[in-house]
Coordinates of C-alpha atoms and ligand atoms in Angstrom, one line a residue:
X1466 CA 131.7 17.9 83.0
X1467 CA 134.1 20.8 83.8
X1468 CA 134.4 23.5 81.1
X1469 CA 137.4 22.6 78.8
X1470 CA 140.6 24.3 79.8
X1471 CA 141.8 26.9 77.4
X1472 CA 145.5 26.5 76.7
X1473 CA 148.2 28.2 74.6
X1474 CA 151.5 26.9 73.5
X1475 CA 154.7 28.9 73.1
X1476 CA 157.1 27.2 70.8
X1477 CA 156.0 24.9 68.0
X1478 CA 159.0 22.7 67.3
X1479 CA 159.5 19.1 68.1
X1480 CA 158.0 19.2 71.6
X1481 CA 155.4 22.0 71.2
X1482 CA 153.6 19.7 68.7
X1483 CA 153.7 16.8 71.2
X1484 CA 152.2 19.1 73.8
X1485 CA 149.5 20.3 71.4
X1486 CA 148.4 16.7 70.7
X1487 CA 148.3 15.8 74.3
X1488 CA 146.4 18.9 75.2
X1489 CA 143.7 18.0 72.7
X1490 CA 143.5 14.4 73.8
X1491 CA 143.1 15.7 77.4
X1492 CA 140.0 17.6 76.3
X1493 CA 141.5 21.1 76.3
X1494 CA 140.9 23.8 73.7
X1495 CA 144.2 24.9 72.2
X1496 CA 143.5 28.7 71.8
X1497 CA 146.7 29.6 70.0
X1498 CA 150.4 29.3 69.5
X1499 CA 153.5 31.5 69.3
X1500 CA 156.7 30.8 67.6
X1501 CA 160.0 32.6 66.9
X1502 CA 158.2 35.0 64.5
X1503 CA 154.6 35.9 63.7
X1504 CA 155.0 34.3 60.3
X1505 CA 156.2 31.0 61.8
X1506 CA 153.3 31.2 64.3
X1507 CA 150.8 31.6 61.5
X1508 CA 152.3 28.6 59.7
X1509 CA 152.3 26.4 62.8
X1510 CA 148.7 27.5 63.8
X1511 CA 147.5 26.5 60.3
X1512 CA 149.4 23.2 60.4
X1513 CA 148.0 22.3 63.9
X1514 CA 144.5 23.5 63.1
X1515 CA 144.6 26.1 65.8
X1516 CA 142.7 29.4 65.5
X1517 CA 145.1 32.0 66.8
X1518 CA 148.7 32.8 66.0
X1519 CA 150.0 35.1 68.7
X1520 CA 152.5 37.8 67.5
X1521 CA 154.9 36.8 70.3
X1522 CA 155.3 34.5 73.3
X1523 CA 155.1 37.6 75.6
X1524 CA 151.6 38.3 74.2
X1525 CA 150.6 34.7 74.6
X1526 CA 151.5 34.3 78.2
X1527 CA 149.3 37.3 79.2
X1528 CA 146.3 36.5 77.0
X1529 CA 143.0 37.0 79.0
X1530 CA 141.2 34.0 77.6
X1531 CA 143.8 31.4 78.5
X1532 CA 144.0 29.2 81.6
X1533 CA 147.2 27.2 81.0
X1534 CA 150.4 28.2 79.3
X1535 CA 152.7 25.5 77.8
X1536 CA 156.3 26.8 77.5
X1537 CA 158.1 24.8 74.7
X1538 CA 160.6 27.4 73.6
X1539 CA 164.4 27.3 73.7
X1540 CA 165.7 27.2 77.2
X1541 CA 166.8 30.8 77.7
X1542 CA 163.2 32.0 77.4
X1543 CA 161.7 29.6 80.0
X1544 CA 162.4 31.8 83.1
X1545 CA 160.9 35.1 81.8
X1546 CA 157.9 33.4 80.2
X1547 CA 157.1 31.2 83.2
X1548 CA 157.4 34.1 85.6
X1549 CA 155.2 36.3 83.3
X1550 CA 152.6 33.5 83.0
X1551 CA 152.4 33.0 86.8
X1552 CA 152.2 36.8 87.3
X1553 CA 149.3 36.8 84.9
X1554 CA 147.5 34.1 87.0
X1555 CA 148.0 31.2 84.7
X1556 CA 148.7 27.6 85.4
X1557 CA 152.0 26.6 83.7
X1558 CA 153.7 23.7 82.1
X1559 CA 157.3 24.7 81.5
X1560 CA 159.7 22.5 79.6
X1561 CA 163.0 21.3 81.2
X1562 CA 165.4 22.8 82.0
X1563 CA 163.0 24.9 84.1
X1564 CA 165.7 27.7 84.0
X1565 CA 169.3 27.8 82.9
X1566 CA 170.4 29.1 86.3
X1567 CA 169.6 27.5 89.6
X1568 CA 168.7 30.9 91.2
X1569 CA 166.1 31.5 88.5
X1570 CA 164.6 28.0 89.0
X1571 CA 164.4 28.9 92.8
X1572 CA 162.5 32.1 91.9
X1573 CA 160.1 30.2 89.8
X1574 CA 159.4 27.8 92.6
X1575 CA 158.6 30.7 94.9
X1576 CA 156.5 32.4 92.3
X1577 CA 154.4 29.2 91.6
X1578 CA 153.9 28.8 95.4
X1579 CA 152.8 32.5 95.8
X1580 CA 150.5 32.3 92.8
X1581 CA 148.9 29.0 94.1
X1582 CA 148.8 27.7 90.5
X1583 CA 149.7 24.3 89.1
X1584 CA 153.2 24.4 87.7
X1585 CA 154.6 21.3 86.2
X1586 CA 157.7 20.2 84.3
X1587 CA 157.6 17.4 81.7
X1588 CA 159.8 14.7 83.2
X1589 CA 157.6 12.4 81.2
X1590 CA 159.5 9.2 81.6
X1591 CA 157.9 8.9 85.0
X1592 CA 154.7 8.0 83.1
X1593 CA 155.8 4.6 81.7
X1594 CA 153.8 2.0 83.5
X1595 CA 157.0 -0.1 83.8
X1596 CA 158.8 2.8 85.5
X1597 CA 155.8 3.1 88.0
X1598 CA 156.1 -0.6 88.5
X1599 CA 159.8 -0.3 89.3
X1600 CA 159.0 2.5 91.8
X1601 CA 156.3 0.4 93.5
X1602 CA 158.7 -2.6 93.8
X1603 CA 161.4 -0.5 95.4
X1604 CA 158.8 1.0 97.8
X1605 CA 157.5 -2.5 98.7
X1606 CA 161.1 -3.5 99.5
X1607 CA 161.0 -6.2 96.8
X1608 CA 164.6 -5.6 95.8
X1609 CA 165.9 -4.9 99.3
X1610 CA 168.5 -2.2 100.1
X1611 CA 169.5 -0.2 97.0
X1612 CA 173.3 -0.6 96.6
X1613 CA 174.1 0.4 93.0
X1614 CA 172.3 2.6 90.4
X1615 CA 173.8 2.7 86.9
X1616 CA 172.9 3.5 83.4
X1617 CA 173.0 5.9 80.6
X1618 CA 171.1 8.3 78.4
X1619 CA 172.5 8.1 74.9
X1620 CA 171.5 9.9 71.6
X1621 CA 173.4 10.5 68.3
X1622 CA 171.6 13.5 66.7
X1623 CA 174.6 15.8 67.4
X1624 CA 177.3 13.4 66.2
X1625 CA 178.6 15.5 63.3
X1626 CA 179.8 19.1 63.1
X1627 CA 176.9 19.8 60.7
X1628 CA 174.4 18.8 63.3
X1629 CA 173.2 22.0 64.9
X1630 CA 170.3 23.4 66.9
X1631 CA 169.9 26.4 69.2
X1632 CA 170.8 24.0 72.1
X1633 CA 174.5 24.2 71.0
X1634 CA 174.6 27.9 71.6
X1635 CA 175.3 28.6 75.3
X1636 CA 173.4 31.9 75.1
X1637 CA 170.2 30.0 74.1
X1638 CA 170.6 26.6 75.7
X1639 CA 172.5 27.4 78.9
X1640 CA 176.0 26.5 80.2
X1641 CA 175.2 22.8 80.2
X1642 CA 173.9 21.1 77.1
X1643 CA 173.8 17.3 77.1
X1644 CA 173.5 17.0 80.9
X1645 CA 170.8 19.7 81.4
X1646 CA 169.0 18.4 78.3
X1647 CA 168.9 14.7 78.9
X1648 CA 171.0 13.9 82.0
X1649 CA 168.3 15.8 83.9
X1650 CA 165.7 13.3 82.8
X1651 CA 168.0 10.4 83.9
X1652 CA 168.6 11.8 87.4
X1653 CA 164.9 12.7 87.9
X1654 CA 163.9 9.2 86.9
X1655 CA 166.3 7.3 89.3
X1656 CA 165.5 9.6 92.2
X1657 CA 161.8 9.1 91.4
X1658 CA 162.0 5.3 91.3
X1659 CA 164.3 4.9 94.3
X1660 CA 162.8 7.7 96.4
X1661 CA 166.4 8.5 97.2
X1662 CA 168.5 11.6 96.5
X1663 CA 171.8 12.1 94.9
X1664 CA 174.0 13.8 97.5
X1665 CA 177.4 14.0 95.9
X1666 CA 178.5 14.1 92.3
X1667 CA 181.9 13.8 90.5
X1668 CA 181.7 14.7 86.9
X1669 CA 183.8 14.8 83.7
X1670 CA 182.5 16.6 80.6
X1671 CA 183.5 16.1 77.0
X1672 CA 183.2 18.6 74.1
X1673 CA 184.1 16.3 71.2
X1674 CA 182.9 18.6 68.4
X1675 CA 184.4 22.1 69.1
X1676 CA 182.8 23.9 66.2
X1677 CA 179.4 23.4 64.7
X1678 CA 177.2 24.8 62.0
X1679 CA 174.0 26.2 63.4
X1680 CA 171.1 27.5 61.3
X1681 CA 168.6 30.2 62.4
X1682 CA 165.5 27.9 62.3
X1683 CA 166.9 24.5 63.0
X1684 CA 164.4 22.5 65.0
X1685 CA 165.5 19.6 67.1
X1686 CA 166.1 16.3 65.3
X1687 CA 165.3 18.1 62.0
X1688 CA 168.5 16.9 60.5
X1689 CA 168.7 20.1 58.5
X1690 CA 172.2 21.5 57.9
X1691 CA 172.9 24.9 59.4
X1692 CA 174.6 27.9 58.0
X1693 CA 176.8 29.7 60.6
X1694 CA 179.9 28.1 62.2
X1695 CA 180.0 28.7 65.9
X1696 CA 182.5 27.7 68.6
X1697 CA 181.0 25.2 71.0
X1698 CA 181.4 25.7 74.8
X1699 CA 178.9 23.2 76.0
X1700 CA 179.4 19.5 76.5
X1701 CA 178.5 16.8 74.0
X1702 CA 178.8 14.1 76.7
X1703 CA 179.1 13.7 80.5
X1704 CA 180.2 10.9 82.8
X1705 CA 178.9 11.3 86.4
X1706 CA 179.7 9.2 89.4
X1707 CA 177.5 9.8 92.4
X1708 CA 176.5 8.8 96.0
X1709 CA 173.0 8.9 97.4
X1710 CA 171.7 9.9 100.8
X1711 CA 170.5 6.4 101.2
X1712 CA 174.0 5.0 100.8
X1713 CA 174.0 3.7 97.2
X1714 CA 176.7 4.6 94.7
X1715 CA 176.2 4.9 91.0
X1716 CA 177.2 6.2 87.6
X1717 CA 175.7 7.4 84.4
X1718 CA 176.9 8.2 80.9
X1719 CA 175.1 11.0 79.1
X1720 CA 175.8 11.6 75.4
X1721 CA 174.4 13.2 72.3
X1722 CA 177.2 11.8 70.1
X1723 CA 176.7 8.0 70.5
X1724 CA 176.3 6.7 67.0
X1725 CA 173.2 4.5 66.5
X1726 CA 171.6 5.4 69.9
X1727 CA 168.6 7.5 69.3
X1728 CA 167.0 8.0 72.7
X1729 CA 168.3 5.2 74.9
X1730 CA 167.6 6.1 78.5
X1731 CA 168.3 3.1 80.6
X1732 CA 168.9 2.4 84.3
X1733 CA 169.6 -0.6 86.4
X1734 CA 169.1 -0.6 90.2
X1735 CA 170.9 -3.4 92.1
X1736 CA 169.4 -4.1 95.5
X1737 CA 170.4 -6.6 98.2
X1738 CA 167.6 -9.0 97.1
X1739 CA 167.0 -8.3 93.4
X1740 CA 167.6 -5.9 90.6
X1741 CA 165.4 -3.8 88.3
X1742 CA 166.3 -2.6 84.8
X1743 CA 164.4 -0.3 82.4
X1744 CA 165.1 0.8 78.8
X1745 CA 163.2 3.7 77.3
X1746 CA 163.6 2.2 73.8
X1747 CA 162.0 -1.1 75.0
X1748 CA 159.6 0.3 77.6
X1749 CA 157.0 -2.5 77.3
X1750 CA 159.0 -4.7 79.7
X1751 CA 160.7 -4.4 83.1
X1752 CA 163.7 -6.6 83.7
X1753 CA 163.7 -8.1 87.2
X1754 CA 167.1 -9.6 88.1
X1755 CA 167.0 -12.5 90.6
X1756 CA 169.8 -14.9 91.7
X1757 CA 167.8 -17.8 90.4
X1758 CA 167.4 -16.2 87.0
X1759 CA 165.9 -13.0 85.7
X1760 CA 162.2 -12.4 84.8
X1761 CA 161.0 -10.1 82.1
X1762 CA 157.7 -8.6 83.2
X1763 CA 155.4 -7.5 80.4
X1764 CA 153.4 -4.3 80.7
X1765 CA 150.1 -6.0 81.1
X1766 CA 147.7 -4.2 83.5
X1767 CA 146.8 -7.4 85.3
X1768 CA 150.5 -8.0 86.1
X1769 CA 151.2 -4.5 87.5
X1770 CA 150.7 -2.9 90.9
X1771 CA 147.6 -0.7 91.2
X1772 CA 149.5 2.6 90.7
X1773 CA 151.4 1.4 87.7
X1774 CA 148.3 -0.2 86.1
X1775 CA 146.6 3.2 86.2
X1776 CA 148.9 4.2 83.4
X1777 CA 148.6 1.0 81.4
X1778 CA 145.8 2.2 79.2
X1779 CA 146.0 -0.6 76.6
X1780 CA 145.9 -4.3 77.1
X1781 CA 149.2 -6.2 77.1
X1782 CA 150.6 -6.8 73.7
X1783 CA 149.3 -3.5 72.4
X1784 CA 152.5 -1.3 72.8
X1785 CA 152.4 2.0 74.5
X1786 CA 155.2 4.6 74.1
X1787 CA 156.5 8.1 74.4
X1788 CA 153.3 9.8 73.2
X1789 CA 151.3 7.9 75.9
X1790 CA 153.7 9.2 78.6
X1791 CA 153.2 12.8 77.4
X1792 CA 149.4 12.3 77.2
X1793 CA 149.3 11.0 80.8
X1794 CA 151.6 13.8 82.1
X1795 CA 149.5 16.6 80.5
X1796 CA 146.3 14.8 81.6
X1797 CA 147.6 14.7 85.2
X1798 CA 148.6 18.4 85.1
X1799 CA 145.1 19.3 84.1
X1800 CA 143.7 16.9 86.7
X1801 CA 145.8 18.8 89.3
X1802 CA 144.0 22.0 88.3
X1803 CA 140.6 20.4 88.9
X1804 CA 141.1 17.8 91.6
X1805 CA 144.5 18.1 93.4
X1806 CA 147.9 16.9 92.4
X1807 CA 148.1 13.2 91.4
X1808 CA 150.9 11.0 92.7
X1809 CA 154.1 11.5 90.9
X1810 CA 153.4 14.7 88.9
X1811 CA 156.7 16.4 88.3
X1812 CA 156.4 20.0 89.4
X1813 CA 158.6 23.1 89.6
X1814 CA 160.4 21.8 92.7
X1815 CA 161.6 18.8 90.5
X1816 CA 162.7 21.3 87.9
X1817 CA 164.7 23.1 90.6
X1818 CA 166.2 19.8 91.7
X1819 CA 167.4 19.2 88.1
X1820 CA 168.9 22.7 88.0
X1821 CA 170.7 22.1 91.3
X1822 CA 172.2 18.7 90.1
X1823 CA 173.2 20.3 86.8
X1824 CA 175.0 23.1 88.6
X1825 CA 176.8 20.6 90.8
X1826 CA 177.9 18.6 87.7
X1827 CA 179.3 21.7 86.0
X1828 CA 181.1 22.8 89.2
X1829 CA 182.6 19.3 89.7
X1830 CA 183.8 19.1 86.1
X1831 CA 185.2 22.6 86.2
X1832 CA 187.0 22.3 89.5
X1833 CA 187.9 18.6 89.3
X1834 CA 186.4 17.6 92.6
X1835 CA 183.3 16.0 94.1
X1836 CA 180.5 18.4 94.8
X1837 CA 177.9 18.0 97.6
X1838 CA 174.3 18.8 97.0
X1839 CA 172.0 20.3 99.6
X1840 CA 168.5 19.1 100.2
Ligands
NAD663 N1 160.3 16.8 78.2 C1 160.9 16.3 77.1 O1 160.9 15.1 77.0 C2 161.5 17.2 76.1 C3 161.8 16.7 74.8 C4 162.3 17.6 73.9 C5 162.5 18.9 74.2 N2 162.2 19.4 75.4 C6 162.4 20.8 75.8 O2 161.5 21.6 75.0 C7 162.1 22.8 74.6 C8 162.0 22.9 73.1 O3 162.7 21.9 72.5 P1 162.4 21.3 71.1 O4 163.2 20.1 71.0 O5 161.0 21.4 70.8 O6 163.2 22.5 70.2 P2 162.9 22.9 68.7 O7 164.1 23.5 68.2 O8 162.4 21.7 67.9 O9 161.7 23.9 68.8 C9 161.8 25.1 69.5 C10 160.7 26.0 69.0 O10 160.8 27.3 69.7 C11 160.3 28.3 68.9 N3 160.9 29.6 69.3 C12 162.1 30.1 69.2 N4 162.2 31.3 69.8 C13 160.9 31.6 70.2 C14 160.3 32.7 70.8 N5 161.0 33.8 71.1 N6 159.0 32.7 71.1 C15 158.3 31.6 70.8 N7 158.8 30.5 70.2 C16 160.1 30.5 69.9 C17 160.9 27.9 67.5 O11 160.0 28.5 66.5 C18 160.8 26.4 67.5 O12 159.6 26.0 66.9 C19 163.5 22.8 75.2 O13 163.5 23.5 76.4 C20 163.8 21.3 75.4 O14 164.7 21.1 76.5 C21 161.7 18.5 76.4

């Protein structure tokens, strides 16, 4: 048995707590946490049953007795914290967006390579067994040539002007909001499943709510009503058309203002022989479209390909979900530290890829023209 990894978590809001749970399940010791203030770190440490509350995230990333840093703070802090953690010789899990500027994401990729440390980004939807199954079927040529890729990622938690969070403030969230926040997941997932690359985007952005009320300590999905009214410069929604290197065309709708949709990431891939469709809110099945009639494949380990079955940790009929994806992602990151990188682990180069697509989407929307992506 290897010695348990010692990990520390910067940011203890919605996703920091998900990370803490997954770290414990993977057998790590959560040494401590940091939050927006020492008082909030104390409260979170108590709540999570963690021994140490760091005075700041800067102190946390440099702590001598920590092997892995989880960065779960607002976006504008990711770059400095990840760089400092790598400089201090730590392995790093940094939340998406890896950085709010593409150039900074590039620097982080270089720093991770130079440090020789494991550096991953939680594009966790890759860990649904049904997503892995879709990927295996594309790879096995079950659906033929990929012609069309379409779908959406829809949420409603920012529907009203009273709905606020640091994400709404460009200085904290970055120049892109809805697309960088959730569109990045959608693009990562379809590139992962098809093993193809978006090569050109044409985008339109919508800021439907021009003023919002944002509170100082308003965690994501908290539903709390904020205090200060701010002008909003980032998009509530995006519509993106694209072409891939492999010759497919596609489109996606990304929105944080679609009433009734909580976290609906769905994609459909139409090939020359068959189609595949996945819905994050119903992830226990994969829809297989066939001319003679569709089949709905359940996530039962005995029905899945070997790679997908690895992530089917429960028998069929015993639903797995979002937490299981996170657990598998964190487990694979720790596995990479001990035994080499498992297939499909999203790493800093994938975070850079998302930053490049986000930059192209912003440029296309601003200049009203298609934008080509390198690489
Ligand atoms: N991979 C995913 O599926 C996924 C899902 C949700 C969020 N995220 C990402 O995780 C990050 C956090 O999002 P969230 O939804 O948890 O936000 P949140 O608002 O719920 O939590 C943010 C936390 O950061 C803390 N914080 C603020 N300033 C800090 C500082 N200077 N030092 C340390 N901590 C500080 C706050 O105390 C708060 O607890 C974002 O970058 C977001 O994009 C990823």
